[in-house]
PDB file of C-alpha atoms in Angstrom:
ATOM      1  CA  UNK A   1       0.000   0.000   0.000  1.00  0.00           C
ATOM      2  CA  UNK A   2       0.860   3.664  -0.101  1.00  0.00           C
ATOM      3  CA  UNK A   3       3.776   4.526   2.209  1.00  0.00           C
ATOM      4  CA  UNK A   4       4.482   8.066   3.270  1.00  0.00           C
ATOM      5  CA  UNK A   5       7.121   9.288   5.673  1.00  0.00           C
ATOM      6  CA  UNK A   6       7.055  12.782   7.087  1.00  0.00           C
ATOM      7  CA  UNK A   7       9.949  14.256   9.053  1.00  0.00           C
ATOM      8  CA  UNK A   8      10.646  15.602  11.520  1.00  0.00           C
ATOM      9  CA  UNK A   9       7.857  14.572  13.854  1.00  0.00           C
ATOM     10  CA  UNK A  10       8.403  17.609  16.068  1.00  0.00           C
ATOM     11  CA  UNK A  11      10.201  20.907  15.575  1.00  0.00           C
ATOM     12  CA  UNK A  12      10.742  23.654  18.126  1.00  0.00           C
ATOM     13  CA  UNK A  13      12.031  26.935  16.742  1.00  0.00           C
ATOM     14  CA  UNK A  14      12.651  30.396  18.056  1.00  0.00           C
ATOM     15  CA  UNK A  15      10.348  32.975  16.550  1.00  0.00           C
ATOM     16  CA  UNK A  16      12.018  34.349  13.454  1.00  0.00           C
ATOM     17  CA  UNK A  17      13.855  31.140  12.600  1.00  0.00           C
ATOM     18  CA  UNK A  18      13.070  29.114   9.519  1.00  0.00           C
ATOM     19  CA  UNK A  19      11.289  25.757   9.503  1.00  0.00           C
ATOM     20  CA  UNK A  20      11.116  22.920   7.005  1.00  0.00           C
ATOM     21  CA  UNK A  21       9.127  19.698   6.945  1.00  0.00           C
ATOM     22  CA  UNK A  22       9.685  16.911   4.438  1.00  0.00           C
ATOM     23  CA  UNK A  23       7.408  14.295   3.012  1.00  0.00           C
ATOM     24  CA  UNK A  24       8.690  11.199   1.193  1.00  0.00           C
ATOM     25  CA  UNK A  25       6.697   8.622  -0.709  1.00  0.00           C
ATOM     26  CA  UNK A  26       7.621   5.106  -1.702  1.00  0.00           C
ATOM     27  CA  UNK A  27       5.918   5.596  -5.073  1.00  0.00           C
ATOM     28  CA  UNK A  28       5.689   8.282  -7.727  1.00  0.00           C
ATOM     29  CA  UNK A  29       2.831  10.613  -7.018  1.00  0.00           C
ATOM     30  CA  UNK A  30       0.355  12.291  -9.313  1.00  0.00           C
ATOM     31  CA  UNK A  31      -0.001  15.117  -6.830  1.00  0.00           C
ATOM     32  CA  UNK A  32       0.524  16.001  -3.201  1.00  0.00           C
ATOM     33  CA  UNK A  33      -1.423  18.220  -0.863  1.00  0.00           C
ATOM     34  CA  UNK A  34      -0.453  20.024   2.327  1.00  0.00           C
ATOM     35  CA  UNK A  35      -2.718  20.740   5.276  1.00  0.00           C
ATOM     36  CA  UNK A  36      -2.296  22.684   8.501  1.00  0.00           C
ATOM     37  CA  UNK A  37      -3.999  21.795  11.748  1.00  0.00           C
ATOM     38  CA  UNK A  38      -3.961  24.352  14.542  1.00  0.00           C
ATOM     39  CA  UNK A  39      -4.040  23.018  18.113  1.00  0.00           C
ATOM     40  CA  UNK A  40      -7.566  21.864  18.864  1.00  0.00           C
ATOM     41  CA  UNK A  41      -8.651  22.524  15.303  1.00  0.00           C
ATOM     42  CA  UNK A  42      -9.240  20.539  12.153  1.00  0.00           C
ATOM     43  CA  UNK A  43      -6.962  20.167   9.131  1.00  0.00           C
ATOM     44  CA  UNK A  44      -7.202  22.997   6.639  1.00  0.00           C
ATOM     45  CA  UNK A  45      -6.048  22.738   3.051  1.00  0.00           C
ATOM     46  CA  UNK A  46      -2.991  24.817   2.181  1.00  0.00           C
ATOM     47  CA  UNK A  47      -1.935  23.853  -1.315  1.00  0.00           C
ATOM     48  CA  UNK A  48      -1.722  21.175  -3.973  1.00  0.00           C
ATOM     49  CA  UNK A  49       1.349  20.435  -6.098  1.00  0.00           C
ATOM     50  CA  UNK A  50       1.026  18.590  -9.377  1.00  0.00           C
ATOM     51  CA  UNK A  51       4.011  19.205 -11.645  1.00  0.00           C
ATOM     52  CA  UNK A  52       7.482  17.753 -11.342  1.00  0.00           C
ATOM     53  CA  UNK A  53       9.807  20.276  -9.693  1.00  0.00           C
ATOM     54  CA  UNK A  54       6.939  22.627  -8.958  1.00  0.00           C
ATOM     55  CA  UNK A  55       7.509  25.434  -6.473  1.00  0.00           C
ATOM     56  CA  UNK A  56       4.662  27.462  -5.050  1.00  0.00           C
ATOM     57  CA  UNK A  57       4.759  30.286  -2.542  1.00  0.00           C
ATOM     58  CA  UNK A  58       2.200  31.618  -0.135  1.00  0.00           C
ATOM     59  CA  UNK A  59       3.673  34.624   1.660  1.00  0.00           C
ATOM     60  CA  UNK A  60       6.335  33.097   3.953  1.00  0.00           C
ATOM     61  CA  UNK A  61       5.495  29.497   2.962  1.00  0.00           C
ATOM     62  CA  UNK A  62       7.300  27.790   0.093  1.00  0.00           C
ATOM     63  CA  UNK A  63       6.149  24.411  -1.179  1.00  0.00           C
ATOM     64  CA  UNK A  64       8.238  22.195  -3.433  1.00  0.00           C
ATOM     65  CA  UNK A  65       7.497  19.009  -5.333  1.00  0.00           C
ATOM     66  CA  UNK A  66      10.504  16.884  -6.179  1.00  0.00           C
ATOM     67  CA  UNK A  67      11.658  16.265  -9.733  1.00  0.00           C
ATOM     68  CA  UNK A  68      10.844  12.580  -9.388  1.00  0.00           C
ATOM     69  CA  UNK A  69       7.483  13.403  -7.780  1.00  0.00           C
ATOM     70  CA  UNK A  70       8.296  11.223  -4.796  1.00  0.00           C
ATOM     71  CA  UNK A  71       8.997  13.890  -2.237  1.00  0.00           C
ATOM     72  CA  UNK A  72       7.857  17.311  -1.192  1.00  0.00           C
ATOM     73  CA  UNK A  73       8.787  19.975   1.296  1.00  0.00           C
ATOM     74  CA  UNK A  74       7.192  22.885   3.072  1.00  0.00           C
ATOM     75  CA  UNK A  75       9.470  25.696   4.175  1.00  0.00           C
ATOM     76  CA  UNK A  76       8.436  28.588   6.398  1.00  0.00           C
ATOM     77  CA  UNK A  77      10.656  31.641   6.471  1.00  0.00           C
ATOM     78  CA  UNK A  78      10.917  33.691   9.666  1.00  0.00           C
ATOM     79  CA  UNK A  79       8.369  31.757  11.692  1.00  0.00           C
ATOM     80  CA  UNK A  80       5.734  33.531  13.721  1.00  0.00           C
ATOM     81  CA  UNK A  81       3.625  32.315  16.626  1.00  0.00           C
ATOM     82  CA  UNK A  82       0.683  32.084  14.248  1.00  0.00           C
ATOM     83  CA  UNK A  83       2.522  29.310  12.408  1.00  0.00           C
ATOM     84  CA  UNK A  84       2.116  26.968  15.375  1.00  0.00           C
ATOM     85  CA  UNK A  85       0.338  23.745  14.506  1.00  0.00           C
ATOM     86  CA  UNK A  86       0.801  20.416  12.800  1.00  0.00           C
ATOM     87  CA  UNK A  87       1.572  20.290   9.098  1.00  0.00           C
ATOM     88  CA  UNK A  88       0.460  17.244   7.170  1.00  0.00           C
ATOM     89  CA  UNK A  89       1.233  16.128   3.673  1.00  0.00           C
ATOM     90  CA  UNK A  90      -1.450  14.067   1.964  1.00  0.00           C
ATOM     91  CA  UNK A  91      -1.077  11.697  -0.945  1.00  0.00           C
ATOM     92  CA  UNK A  92      -3.756  10.290  -3.206  1.00  0.00           C
ATOM     93  CA  UNK A  93      -4.660   6.771  -2.153  1.00  0.00           C
ATOM     94  CA  UNK A  94      -5.117   3.790  -4.366  1.00  0.00           C
ATOM     95  CA  UNK A  95      -8.323   3.257  -6.282  1.00  0.00           C
ATOM     96  CA  UNK A  96     -10.939   5.401  -4.694  1.00  0.00           C
ATOM     97  CA  UNK A  97      -9.034   8.666  -4.301  1.00  0.00           C
ATOM     98  CA  UNK A  98      -9.053   8.737  -0.541  1.00  0.00           C
ATOM     99  CA  UNK A  99      -6.114  10.711   0.810  1.00  0.00           C
ATOM    100  CA  UNK A 100      -3.352   9.092   2.815  1.00  0.00           C
ATOM    101  CA  UNK A 101      -1.956  11.522   5.354  1.00  0.00           C
ATOM    102  CA  UNK A 102       1.551  11.616   6.721  1.00  0.00           C
ATOM    103  CA  UNK A 103       1.932  11.555  10.505  1.00  0.00           C
ATOM    104  CA  UNK A 104       2.522  15.280  10.480  1.00  0.00           C
ATOM    105  CA  UNK A 105       5.178  17.632  11.793  1.00  0.00           C
ATOM    106  CA  UNK A 106       4.218  19.489  14.926  1.00  0.00           C
ATOM    107  CA  UNK A 107       5.706  22.970  14.957  1.00  0.00           C
ATOM    108  CA  UNK A 108       6.182  24.931  18.154  1.00  0.00           C
ATOM    109  CA  UNK A 109       7.347  28.532  17.988  1.00  0.00           C
ATOM    110  CA  UNK A 110       8.998  30.056  21.033  1.00  0.00           C
ATOM    111  CA  UNK A 111       8.294  33.786  21.221  1.00  0.00           C
TER     112      UNK A 111
ATOM    113  CA  UNK B   1     -24.272  24.939   4.550  1.00  0.00           C
ATOM    114  CA  UNK B   2     -21.087  26.946   4.428  1.00  0.00           C
ATOM    115  CA  UNK B   3     -18.899  24.165   5.748  1.00  0.00           C
ATOM    116  CA  UNK B   4     -18.903  20.553   6.836  1.00  0.00           C
ATOM    117  CA  UNK B   5     -21.060  20.205   9.908  1.00  0.00           C
ATOM    118  CA  UNK B   6     -20.582  17.450  12.475  1.00  0.00           C
ATOM    119  CA  UNK B   7     -22.532  16.466  15.546  1.00  0.00           C
ATOM    120  CA  UNK B   8     -22.171  15.935  18.373  1.00  0.00           C
ATOM    121  CA  UNK B   9     -19.032  18.004  18.848  1.00  0.00           C
ATOM    122  CA  UNK B  10     -18.281  16.090  22.032  1.00  0.00           C
ATOM    123  CA  UNK B  11     -19.515  12.726  23.223  1.00  0.00           C
ATOM    124  CA  UNK B  12     -18.666  10.833  26.385  1.00  0.00           C
ATOM    125  CA  UNK B  13     -19.968   7.297  26.449  1.00  0.00           C
ATOM    126  CA  UNK B  14     -19.590   4.242  28.588  1.00  0.00           C
ATOM    127  CA  UNK B  15     -17.672   1.268  27.332  1.00  0.00           C
ATOM    128  CA  UNK B  16     -19.975  -1.157  25.559  1.00  0.00           C
ATOM    129  CA  UNK B  17     -22.510   1.432  24.447  1.00  0.00           C
ATOM    130  CA  UNK B  18     -23.222   2.280  20.819  1.00  0.00           C
ATOM    131  CA  UNK B  19     -22.640   5.764  19.424  1.00  0.00           C
ATOM    132  CA  UNK B  20     -23.717   7.546  16.276  1.00  0.00           C
ATOM    133  CA  UNK B  21     -21.814  10.442  14.780  1.00  0.00           C
ATOM    134  CA  UNK B  22     -23.394  12.603  12.147  1.00  0.00           C
ATOM    135  CA  UNK B  23     -21.877  14.511   9.232  1.00  0.00           C
ATOM    136  CA  UNK B  24     -23.539  17.027   6.951  1.00  0.00           C
ATOM    137  CA  UNK B  25     -21.200  17.743   4.012  1.00  0.00           C
ATOM    138  CA  UNK B  26     -20.877  20.932   2.039  1.00  0.00           C
ATOM    139  CA  UNK B  27     -23.846  21.332  -0.244  1.00  0.00           C
ATOM    140  CA  UNK B  28     -23.145  19.962  -3.696  1.00  0.00           C
ATOM    141  CA  UNK B  29     -20.148  17.874  -2.654  1.00  0.00           C
ATOM    142  CA  UNK B  30     -20.522  14.315  -3.862  1.00  0.00           C
ATOM    143  CA  UNK B  31     -17.580  12.791  -2.016  1.00  0.00           C
ATOM    144  CA  UNK B  32     -17.612  12.238   1.730  1.00  0.00           C
ATOM    145  CA  UNK B  33     -14.850  10.893   3.946  1.00  0.00           C
ATOM    146  CA  UNK B  34     -14.512   9.791   7.536  1.00  0.00           C
ATOM    147  CA  UNK B  35     -11.129   9.953   9.246  1.00  0.00           C
ATOM    148  CA  UNK B  36     -10.092   9.234  12.808  1.00  0.00           C
ATOM    149  CA  UNK B  37      -7.406  11.061  14.721  1.00  0.00           C
ATOM    150  CA  UNK B  38      -6.205   9.786  18.066  1.00  0.00           C
ATOM    151  CA  UNK B  39      -4.632  12.257  20.483  1.00  0.00           C
ATOM    152  CA  UNK B  40      -1.475  13.684  18.976  1.00  0.00           C
ATOM    153  CA  UNK B  41      -1.574  11.278  16.058  1.00  0.00           C
ATOM    154  CA  UNK B  42      -2.066  11.510  12.327  1.00  0.00           C
ATOM    155  CA  UNK B  43      -5.242  10.998  10.381  1.00  0.00           C
ATOM    156  CA  UNK B  44      -6.447   7.458   9.841  1.00  0.00           C
ATOM    157  CA  UNK B  45      -8.746   6.879   6.887  1.00  0.00           C
ATOM    158  CA  UNK B  46     -11.959   5.037   7.740  1.00  0.00           C
ATOM    159  CA  UNK B  47     -14.430   5.148   4.870  1.00  0.00           C
ATOM    160  CA  UNK B  48     -15.190   7.010   1.661  1.00  0.00           C
ATOM    161  CA  UNK B  49     -18.471   7.620  -0.168  1.00  0.00           C
ATOM    162  CA  UNK B  50     -18.702   8.848  -3.740  1.00  0.00           C
ATOM    163  CA  UNK B  51     -22.113   9.493  -5.218  1.00  0.00           C
ATOM    164  CA  UNK B  52     -24.105   6.302  -5.600  1.00  0.00           C
ATOM    165  CA  UNK B  53     -21.050   4.052  -5.824  1.00  0.00           C
ATOM    166  CA  UNK B  54     -20.320   1.374  -3.273  1.00  0.00           C
ATOM    167  CA  UNK B  55     -18.332   2.941  -0.415  1.00  0.00           C
ATOM    168  CA  UNK B  56     -14.676   2.208   0.152  1.00  0.00           C
ATOM    169  CA  UNK B  57     -14.732   0.641   3.619  1.00  0.00           C
ATOM    170  CA  UNK B  58     -11.129  -0.474   3.582  1.00  0.00           C
ATOM    171  CA  UNK B  59     -10.149   1.686   6.546  1.00  0.00           C
ATOM    172  CA  UNK B  60     -12.769   0.555   9.033  1.00  0.00           C
ATOM    173  CA  UNK B  61     -10.802  -0.979  11.924  1.00  0.00           C
ATOM    174  CA  UNK B  62     -13.344  -3.643  12.902  1.00  0.00           C
ATOM    175  CA  UNK B  63     -16.872  -4.838  12.225  1.00  0.00           C
ATOM    176  CA  UNK B  64     -18.045  -2.713  15.144  1.00  0.00           C
ATOM    177  CA  UNK B  65     -17.687   0.265  12.824  1.00  0.00           C
ATOM    178  CA  UNK B  66     -20.177   1.017  10.076  1.00  0.00           C
ATOM    179  CA  UNK B  67     -21.293   4.046   8.140  1.00  0.00           C
ATOM    180  CA  UNK B  68     -24.047   4.968   5.801  1.00  0.00           C
ATOM    181  CA  UNK B  69     -24.874   7.903   3.651  1.00  0.00           C
ATOM    182  CA  UNK B  70     -28.496   8.621   2.941  1.00  0.00           C
ATOM    183  CA  UNK B  71     -29.643  10.407  -0.183  1.00  0.00           C
ATOM    184  CA  UNK B  72     -26.095  11.173  -1.166  1.00  0.00           C
ATOM    185  CA  UNK B  73     -25.808  13.798   1.540  1.00  0.00           C
ATOM    186  CA  UNK B  74     -25.808  13.260   5.307  1.00  0.00           C
ATOM    187  CA  UNK B  75     -23.675  10.455   6.683  1.00  0.00           C
ATOM    188  CA  UNK B  76     -23.769   8.606   9.981  1.00  0.00           C
ATOM    189  CA  UNK B  77     -20.827   6.736  11.464  1.00  0.00           C
ATOM    190  CA  UNK B  78     -21.895   4.121  13.984  1.00  0.00           C
ATOM    191  CA  UNK B  79     -19.621   2.471  16.504  1.00  0.00           C
ATOM    192  CA  UNK B  80     -21.122  -0.499  18.291  1.00  0.00           C
ATOM    193  CA  UNK B  81     -20.006  -1.793  21.668  1.00  0.00           C
ATOM    194  CA  UNK B  82     -17.507   1.003  22.087  1.00  0.00           C
ATOM    195  CA  UNK B  83     -14.074   0.285  23.535  1.00  0.00           C
ATOM    196  CA  UNK B  84     -11.664   2.679  25.215  1.00  0.00           C
ATOM    197  CA  UNK B  85      -9.338   2.516  22.224  1.00  0.00           C
ATOM    198  CA  UNK B  86     -12.149   4.046  20.148  1.00  0.00           C
ATOM    199  CA  UNK B  87     -11.577   7.348  21.954  1.00  0.00           C
ATOM    200  CA  UNK B  88     -10.483   9.813  19.295  1.00  0.00           C
ATOM    201  CA  UNK B  89     -11.615  12.708  17.175  1.00  0.00           C
ATOM    202  CA  UNK B  90     -13.731  11.539  14.275  1.00  0.00           C
ATOM    203  CA  UNK B  91     -13.335  13.910  11.363  1.00  0.00           C
ATOM    204  CA  UNK B  92     -15.703  14.074   8.447  1.00  0.00           C
ATOM    205  CA  UNK B  93     -14.680  15.731   5.207  1.00  0.00           C
ATOM    206  CA  UNK B  94     -16.202  16.339   1.815  1.00  0.00           C
ATOM    207  CA  UNK B  95     -14.976  17.256  -1.628  1.00  0.00           C
ATOM    208  CA  UNK B  96     -16.640  18.382  -4.792  1.00  0.00           C
ATOM    209  CA  UNK B  97     -16.165  15.240  -6.823  1.00  0.00           C
ATOM    210  CA  UNK B  98     -13.719  12.969  -5.061  1.00  0.00           C
ATOM    211  CA  UNK B  99     -11.442  12.837  -8.057  1.00  0.00           C
ATOM    212  CA  UNK B 100      -7.703  12.849  -7.616  1.00  0.00           C
ATOM    213  CA  UNK B 101      -6.405  16.220  -6.615  1.00  0.00           C
ATOM    214  CA  UNK B 102      -9.670  17.392  -5.181  1.00  0.00           C
ATOM    215  CA  UNK B 103      -9.342  19.523  -2.086  1.00  0.00           C
ATOM    216  CA  UNK B 104     -11.127  18.037   0.874  1.00  0.00           C
ATOM    217  CA  UNK B 105     -12.746  20.199   3.505  1.00  0.00           C
ATOM    218  CA  UNK B 106     -12.869  18.958   7.064  1.00  0.00           C
ATOM    219  CA  UNK B 107     -15.499  19.503   9.699  1.00  0.00           C
ATOM    220  CA  UNK B 108     -14.632  20.456  13.258  1.00  0.00           C
ATOM    221  CA  UNK B 109     -14.779  16.832  14.322  1.00  0.00           C
ATOM    222  CA  UNK B 110     -16.641  14.823  16.918  1.00  0.00           C
ATOM    223  CA  UNK B 111     -14.542  14.236  20.025  1.00  0.00           C
ATOM    224  CA  UNK B 112     -15.420  10.796  21.386  1.00  0.00           C
ATOM    225  CA  UNK B 113     -14.365   9.689  24.836  1.00  0.00           C
ATOM    226  CA  UNK B 114     -15.119   6.147  25.968  1.00  0.00           C
ATOM    227  CA  UNK B 115     -14.945   5.683  29.733  1.00  0.00           C
TER     228      UNK B 115
END
């Protein structure tokens, strides 16, 4: 079945430092999505990447899709306390299009 | 409605009792998903409905779990003879068509505690 590894599991940064989370798949992907879950909240869609080598930016967030379409990263520049939460990558599942989520990276930002 | 609506938001039940969790997807969305998230853990896929097709039940952890979707809209997830390990947040989500690459929108979740 679909295997996805997301690292690191936890990341503590000082406010203003950068942060990166990585997602690696055992198979080539047609696309990958990223979600953010605030503490006590529900996952919220951030972005979808489709093309090989694609890079997309949302303000301080930069998303990359690997050339081989097997890995992806989310980079946050100059973290703020509002960035606190868990970031999940999500891969299309087999057959019925259900999403398989990584275990997430929990980001803590120390003010 | 404007978003995915779930009820109850919180449920405390005694071990062995049955519970029903309800999900009202975004209007017009044909795909509906149930996920489970244990405390501090990732999201575990449970079941997927798409239109009138047979649901994908491959994620249901045991035969105590079942779900139905009536009229292609509202869905109910039923857990029979609840166990303490069933304690988790049950998240419902919907998407426009369920095709690959579709964004899914989550509800606030139903927090289930089995005591």
